[in-house]
Amino acid sequence: MMQRFPTQATVENPRYGQLIIGPPGSGKTTYCAEALKFYRELGRQVGVVNLDPANENMSYEPVLSVMELITVEDCMEHLKLGPNGALMHCSEYLAEHLEDWLLPALRKLSATHNYFLFDCPGQIELYTHHNAMARVFERLERERYSLVTVNLIDSHYCSEPAKFIATLLMALNTMLRMSLPHVNVLSKADLLKKHETKLHFNVDYYTDVLDLKYLLDKLDDDPAMRKYHKLNAAICSMVEDYALVSFQLLDVFSTDSMLRLRNHIDKANGYVYKAGEEQTVNSLLACAVGAETEAARMEHDVQPYME
């Protein structure tokens, strides 16, 4: 596991960041655009930093973009690399230019911003098998950024047991390799109503990652998957043994949904304790310990996304 560097008890002008990761199509860029507007309405000095060198269709105006340094298209043209190889090269190039490009630019922005949304590349191998992005995140930590990884995963994966088990393994792998506070999110939750008939269990089964043996039974109903029973059982057992993976539901166009996700993220990166909008002792304690009944949680977290 990656070594964490000690942080000071108090930090002048604290800076916070969300590292937005997830597979292509999971809604990272849309989340960044909506979160930018959402947090600005809350009064935060927030800006989006684009770290994806292939992100040509940004629906927001970044305060800094890695495409000013390097792009996937240039790598493919000049280095004769494929899309995946070019993206890995760009990530390595970014890691090599932290001290002379990224950090100086962020220091300048710190005069007007103290909260950053880092829109990261979508190639999942960069977080599960490669260390370039982990080096970037580690250096930001040493620069005294209070970070949280926000891992977006398309909620339609819940409708297919094999994909959901793969999602669990990917999420666990990423959490262990990044070694950072982490929030897993099932994005596009507003579309769950359309897929409700395909879900084998209630939504809270997937968000809370409950007893996975029931999911294995569903996999065994598929002749193509039955022969991998032992492998799937081992994956499920490992996920349950670590007991780290759970999910938050998100509809980025719902203010209530964004507020509830904000509470989880603010707890994870410590924003609630230092510079949050809610300053009363009761509000801080409630956010810190999650003081909410199960009925209330179900009412706000699950019911809005189901019929």
Short mmCIF file of C-alpha atoms in Angstrom, two decimals:
data_model
loop_
_atom_site.label_atom_id
_atom_site.label_comp_id
_atom_site.label_asym_id
_atom_site.label_seq_id
_atom_site.Cartn_x
_atom_site.Cartn_y
_atom_site.Cartn_z
CA MET A 1 0.00 0.00 0.00
CA MET A 2 1.25 3.44 -0.87
CA GLN A 3 2.89 5.35 1.99
CA ARG A 4 0.94 8.33 3.27
CA PHE A 5 2.92 11.41 4.21
CA PRO A 6 2.23 13.03 7.58
CA THR A 7 0.07 16.15 7.54
CA GLN A 8 0.24 19.10 9.88
CA ALA A 9 -2.37 19.60 12.61
CA THR A 10 -3.22 23.03 11.20
CA VAL A 11 -2.75 24.28 7.67
CA GLU A 12 -2.91 27.91 6.62
CA ASN A 13 -5.23 28.50 3.67
CA PRO A 14 -6.31 24.82 3.46
CA ARG A 15 -6.93 23.45 -0.02
CA TYR A 16 -9.28 20.64 -0.92
CA GLY A 17 -9.75 18.46 -3.93
CA GLN A 18 -11.97 15.80 -5.47
CA LEU A 19 -10.22 13.35 -7.78
CA ILE A 20 -12.98 12.35 -10.22
CA ILE A 21 -12.23 8.94 -11.70
CA GLY A 22 -14.27 6.21 -13.35
CA PRO A 23 -14.65 4.24 -16.59
CA PRO A 24 -15.47 6.04 -19.85
CA GLY A 25 -19.15 6.94 -20.04
CA SER A 26 -19.66 7.00 -16.29
CA GLY A 27 -20.41 10.73 -16.30
CA LYS A 28 -17.21 12.29 -14.96
CA THR A 29 -17.23 15.39 -17.14
CA THR A 30 -20.97 15.93 -16.60
CA TYR A 31 -20.45 15.61 -12.86
CA CYS A 32 -17.61 18.15 -12.93
CA ALA A 33 -19.75 20.64 -14.87
CA GLU A 34 -22.74 20.29 -12.53
CA ALA A 35 -20.60 20.15 -9.37
CA LEU A 36 -18.83 23.34 -10.45
CA LYS A 37 -22.15 25.21 -10.56
CA PHE A 38 -23.40 23.50 -7.40
CA TYR A 39 -20.38 24.34 -5.24
CA ARG A 40 -20.20 27.89 -6.55
CA GLU A 41 -23.80 28.37 -5.43
CA LEU A 42 -22.68 27.22 -1.98
CA GLY A 43 -20.06 29.97 -2.00
CA ARG A 44 -16.97 27.83 -2.43
CA GLN A 45 -13.96 29.11 -4.35
CA VAL A 46 -14.02 26.16 -6.71
CA GLY A 47 -12.41 25.45 -10.06
CA VAL A 48 -12.11 22.43 -12.35
CA VAL A 49 -8.67 21.12 -13.33
CA ASN A 50 -8.79 18.90 -16.40
CA LEU A 51 -6.21 16.11 -16.10
CA ASP A 52 -7.60 14.12 -19.04
CA PRO A 53 -5.42 14.72 -22.14
CA ALA A 54 -8.18 13.29 -24.37
CA ASN A 55 -11.04 15.40 -22.99
CA GLU A 56 -11.95 17.47 -26.04
CA ASN A 57 -15.65 17.96 -25.20
CA MET A 58 -15.56 19.69 -21.84
CA SER A 59 -18.90 21.15 -20.80
CA TYR A 60 -17.18 23.46 -18.33
CA GLU A 61 -14.44 26.09 -18.43
CA PRO A 62 -11.38 24.66 -16.66
CA VAL A 63 -9.07 26.88 -14.65
CA LEU A 64 -6.23 24.60 -15.81
CA SER A 65 -6.02 21.84 -18.41
CA VAL A 66 -3.35 19.22 -19.02
CA MET A 67 -4.06 19.67 -22.73
CA GLU A 68 -2.00 22.85 -22.50
CA LEU A 69 0.93 20.54 -21.70
CA ILE A 70 0.24 17.44 -23.80
CA THR A 71 -2.61 15.76 -25.67
CA VAL A 72 -3.40 12.19 -26.67
CA GLU A 73 -3.83 13.28 -30.28
CA ASP A 74 -0.29 14.71 -30.43
CA CYS A 75 1.16 11.53 -28.91
CA MET A 76 -0.66 9.35 -31.40
CA GLU A 77 0.56 11.49 -34.29
CA HIS A 78 4.18 12.02 -33.29
CA LEU A 79 4.95 8.86 -31.29
CA LYS A 80 2.81 6.51 -33.41
CA LEU A 81 1.00 5.17 -30.34
CA GLY A 82 -2.50 3.78 -30.07
CA PRO A 83 -5.13 5.53 -27.92
CA ASN A 84 -4.40 3.55 -24.74
CA GLY A 85 -0.63 3.77 -25.11
CA ALA A 86 -0.86 7.49 -25.81
CA LEU A 87 -2.98 8.06 -22.71
CA MET A 88 -0.49 6.19 -20.54
CA HIS A 89 2.38 8.21 -22.04
CA CYS A 90 0.51 11.44 -21.31
CA SER A 91 -0.03 10.39 -17.69
CA GLU A 92 3.65 9.60 -17.29
CA TYR A 93 4.56 12.91 -18.91
CA LEU A 94 2.29 14.75 -16.47
CA ALA A 95 3.90 12.93 -13.53
CA GLU A 96 7.33 13.97 -14.79
CA HIS A 97 6.28 17.63 -15.02
CA LEU A 98 4.62 18.07 -11.65
CA GLU A 99 7.29 20.40 -10.30
CA ASP A 100 7.67 22.62 -13.35
CA TRP A 101 4.09 22.75 -14.64
CA LEU A 102 1.19 21.44 -12.53
CA LEU A 103 2.22 22.56 -9.04
CA PRO A 104 3.35 26.09 -10.02
CA ALA A 105 0.07 26.59 -11.90
CA LEU A 106 -1.97 25.37 -8.93
CA ARG A 107 -0.04 27.64 -6.56
CA LYS A 108 -1.00 30.64 -8.67
CA LEU A 109 -4.63 29.55 -8.68
CA SER A 110 -4.60 29.16 -4.89
CA ALA A 111 -4.82 32.95 -4.60
CA THR A 112 -8.40 32.75 -5.87
CA HIS A 113 -9.39 29.10 -5.39
CA ASN A 114 -9.19 26.70 -2.45
CA TYR A 115 -11.33 23.84 -3.77
CA PHE A 116 -10.55 21.90 -6.94
CA LEU A 117 -12.37 19.26 -8.97
CA PHE A 118 -9.74 17.19 -10.81
CA ASP A 119 -11.33 15.64 -13.92
CA CYS A 120 -9.13 12.57 -14.41
CA PRO A 121 -8.66 10.20 -17.38
CA GLY A 122 -11.16 7.40 -17.81
CA GLN A 123 -8.78 4.52 -18.58
CA ILE A 124 -9.22 2.39 -15.47
CA GLU A 125 -5.82 0.70 -15.88
CA LEU A 126 -4.23 4.01 -14.88
CA TYR A 127 -5.52 3.39 -11.36
CA THR A 128 -5.47 -0.41 -11.10
CA HIS A 129 -2.23 -1.36 -12.90
CA HIS A 130 -0.20 1.82 -13.48
CA ASN A 131 1.38 4.22 -11.00
CA ALA A 132 1.60 7.54 -12.90
CA MET A 133 -1.69 8.96 -11.61
CA ALA A 134 -0.98 7.63 -8.12
CA ARG A 135 2.29 9.62 -8.19
CA VAL A 136 0.35 12.74 -9.16
CA PHE A 137 -2.14 12.24 -6.31
CA GLU A 138 0.63 11.50 -3.81
CA ARG A 139 2.45 14.70 -4.74
CA LEU A 140 -0.73 16.73 -4.33
CA GLU A 141 -1.09 15.26 -0.85
CA ARG A 142 2.42 16.34 -0.01
CA GLU A 143 1.47 19.80 -1.25
CA ARG A 144 -1.11 19.83 1.58
CA TYR A 145 -4.22 19.19 -0.49
CA SER A 146 -6.95 17.35 1.41
CA LEU A 147 -8.08 14.89 -1.24
CA VAL A 148 -10.89 12.41 -1.77
CA THR A 149 -11.23 10.03 -4.69
CA VAL A 150 -14.74 10.09 -6.18
CA ASN A 151 -15.15 6.93 -8.25
CA LEU A 152 -18.12 7.20 -10.65
CA ILE A 153 -19.63 3.98 -11.99
CA ASP A 154 -22.68 3.77 -14.25
CA SER A 155 -25.61 2.45 -12.19
CA HIS A 156 -26.87 0.24 -15.03
CA TYR A 157 -24.15 -2.26 -14.06
CA CYS A 158 -26.42 -3.25 -11.17
CA SER A 159 -28.73 -4.93 -13.68
CA GLU A 160 -26.06 -7.45 -14.72
CA PRO A 161 -24.55 -9.61 -11.92
CA ALA A 162 -21.31 -10.35 -13.80
CA LYS A 163 -20.66 -6.66 -14.49
CA PHE A 164 -21.50 -5.73 -10.91
CA ILE A 165 -19.00 -8.24 -9.50
CA ALA A 166 -16.36 -6.86 -11.88
CA THR A 167 -17.28 -3.38 -10.66
CA LEU A 168 -16.78 -4.44 -7.04
CA LEU A 169 -13.33 -5.87 -7.81
CA MET A 170 -12.33 -2.75 -9.75
CA ALA A 171 -13.53 -0.46 -6.94
CA LEU A 172 -11.68 -2.44 -4.27
CA ASN A 173 -8.48 -2.56 -6.33
CA THR A 174 -8.62 1.21 -6.89
CA MET A 175 -9.27 1.96 -3.22
CA LEU A 176 -6.28 -0.10 -2.10
CA ARG A 177 -3.89 1.25 -4.73
CA MET A 178 -4.82 4.91 -4.36
CA SER A 179 -4.64 4.76 -0.55
CA LEU A 180 -6.82 7.86 -0.23
CA PRO A 181 -10.21 8.66 1.29
CA HIS A 182 -12.63 7.22 -1.22
CA VAL A 183 -16.31 7.57 -2.18
CA ASN A 184 -17.81 5.13 -4.70
CA VAL A 185 -20.77 6.52 -6.62
CA LEU A 186 -23.41 4.88 -8.80
CA SER A 187 -24.02 7.65 -11.30
CA LYS A 188 -27.08 8.22 -13.51
CA ALA A 189 -29.24 6.91 -10.67
CA ASP A 190 -32.24 8.68 -12.16
CA LEU A 191 -32.19 6.01 -14.90
CA LEU A 192 -32.57 3.15 -12.40
CA LYS A 193 -36.34 3.44 -12.71
CA LYS A 194 -36.03 2.34 -16.35
CA HIS A 195 -33.95 -0.70 -15.35
CA GLU A 196 -35.88 -1.59 -12.18
CA THR A 197 -37.39 -4.73 -13.71
CA LYS A 198 -33.88 -6.01 -14.50
CA LEU A 199 -32.65 -5.68 -10.92
CA HIS A 200 -32.61 -8.99 -9.06
CA PHE A 201 -32.62 -7.30 -5.63
CA ASN A 202 -33.58 -4.04 -3.96
CA VAL A 203 -31.34 -1.05 -4.68
CA ASP A 204 -29.91 -1.04 -1.13
CA TYR A 205 -28.52 -4.52 -1.82
CA TYR A 206 -26.22 -2.93 -4.39
CA THR A 207 -25.41 0.29 -2.55
CA ASP A 208 -24.60 -1.45 0.75
CA VAL A 209 -23.01 -4.49 -0.99
CA LEU A 210 -24.95 -7.00 1.10
CA ASP A 211 -24.52 -10.79 1.20
CA LEU A 212 -22.97 -11.54 -2.21
CA LYS A 213 -23.78 -15.25 -2.19
CA TYR A 214 -27.21 -14.33 -3.56
CA LEU A 215 -25.52 -12.66 -6.50
CA LEU A 216 -23.47 -15.82 -7.09
CA ASP A 217 -26.70 -17.81 -7.30
CA LYS A 218 -27.89 -15.51 -10.06
CA LEU A 219 -24.61 -15.96 -11.92
CA ASP A 220 -24.99 -19.73 -11.74
CA ASP A 221 -28.28 -19.41 -13.61
CA ASP A 222 -26.21 -18.43 -16.65
CA PRO A 223 -24.55 -21.54 -18.21
CA ALA A 224 -21.73 -19.38 -19.61
CA MET A 225 -20.88 -18.08 -16.13
CA ARG A 226 -21.47 -21.26 -14.15
CA LYS A 227 -18.05 -22.67 -15.06
CA TYR A 228 -16.43 -19.64 -13.37
CA HIS A 229 -18.24 -20.25 -10.08
CA LYS A 230 -15.08 -20.77 -8.03
CA LEU A 231 -13.44 -17.63 -9.44
CA ASN A 232 -16.55 -15.52 -8.84
CA ALA A 233 -16.93 -16.94 -5.35
CA ALA A 234 -13.30 -16.06 -4.54
CA ILE A 235 -13.80 -12.48 -5.81
CA CYS A 236 -16.97 -12.04 -3.76
CA SER A 237 -15.32 -13.49 -0.68
CA MET A 238 -12.39 -11.10 -1.01
CA VAL A 239 -14.69 -8.08 -1.41
CA GLU A 240 -16.66 -9.13 1.67
CA ASP A 241 -13.51 -9.80 3.71
CA TYR A 242 -12.18 -6.28 3.11
CA ALA A 243 -15.64 -4.80 3.77
CA LEU A 244 -14.60 -1.50 2.17
CA VAL A 245 -16.83 -1.16 -0.87
CA SER A 246 -20.20 0.57 -0.73
CA PHE A 247 -21.89 3.04 -3.07
CA GLN A 248 -23.76 6.33 -3.01
CA LEU A 249 -26.50 6.96 -5.56
CA LEU A 250 -26.23 10.14 -7.62
CA ASP A 251 -28.44 12.10 -9.96
CA VAL A 252 -26.29 15.10 -10.90
CA PHE A 253 -29.34 17.13 -11.91
CA SER A 254 -30.97 16.76 -8.48
CA THR A 255 -29.96 19.33 -5.87
CA ASP A 256 -30.98 17.00 -3.03
CA SER A 257 -28.87 14.17 -4.47
CA MET A 258 -25.86 16.48 -4.87
CA LEU A 259 -26.29 17.75 -1.31
CA ARG A 260 -26.27 14.24 0.11
CA LEU A 261 -23.19 13.29 -1.88
CA ARG A 262 -21.54 16.53 -0.75
CA ASN A 263 -22.01 15.44 2.87
CA HIS A 264 -20.17 12.16 2.23
CA ILE A 265 -17.37 13.87 0.33
CA ASP A 266 -16.94 16.62 2.94
CA LYS A 267 -16.55 13.98 5.64
CA ALA A 268 -14.03 12.06 3.54
CA ASN A 269 -11.67 14.97 2.79
CA GLY A 270 -12.24 16.82 6.07
CA TYR A 271 -13.85 19.92 4.57
CA VAL A 272 -16.71 19.74 7.07
CA TYR A 273 -14.33 20.18 10.01
CA LYS A 274 -12.37 23.14 8.68
CA ALA A 275 -14.24 25.27 6.21
CA GLY A 276 -17.70 23.84 5.62
CA GLU A 277 -20.80 25.91 5.10
CA GLU A 278 -22.46 24.33 8.15
CA GLN A 279 -20.79 25.66 11.27
CA THR A 280 -23.05 24.67 14.20
CA VAL A 281 -21.80 21.95 16.54
CA ASN A 282 -24.93 19.85 15.99
CA SER A 283 -24.53 20.02 12.22
CA LEU A 284 -20.89 19.04 12.40
CA LEU A 285 -21.58 16.11 14.71
CA ALA A 286 -24.48 14.90 12.61
CA CYS A 287 -22.37 14.98 9.47
CA ALA A 288 -19.40 13.39 11.24
CA VAL A 289 -21.19 10.33 12.60
CA GLY A 290 -23.94 10.03 10.01
CA ALA A 291 -26.67 10.57 12.61
CA GLU A 292 -29.64 9.45 10.51
CA THR A 293 -32.17 6.69 10.98
CA GLU A 294 -32.28 3.84 8.49
CA ALA A 295 -35.81 4.84 7.49
CA ALA A 296 -34.68 8.39 6.74
CA ARG A 297 -31.67 7.15 4.77
CA MET A 298 -33.88 4.88 2.67
CA GLU A 299 -36.33 7.72 2.08
CA HIS A 300 -33.63 10.03 0.73
CA ASP A 301 -31.06 7.65 -0.78
CA VAL A 302 -33.12 4.89 -2.38
CA GLN A 303 -36.80 5.76 -2.83
CA PRO A 304 -36.25 8.78 -5.15
CA TYR A 305 -34.71 6.44 -7.73
CA MET A 306 -37.39 3.75 -7.71
CA GLU A 307 -41.08 3.61 -8.63
#
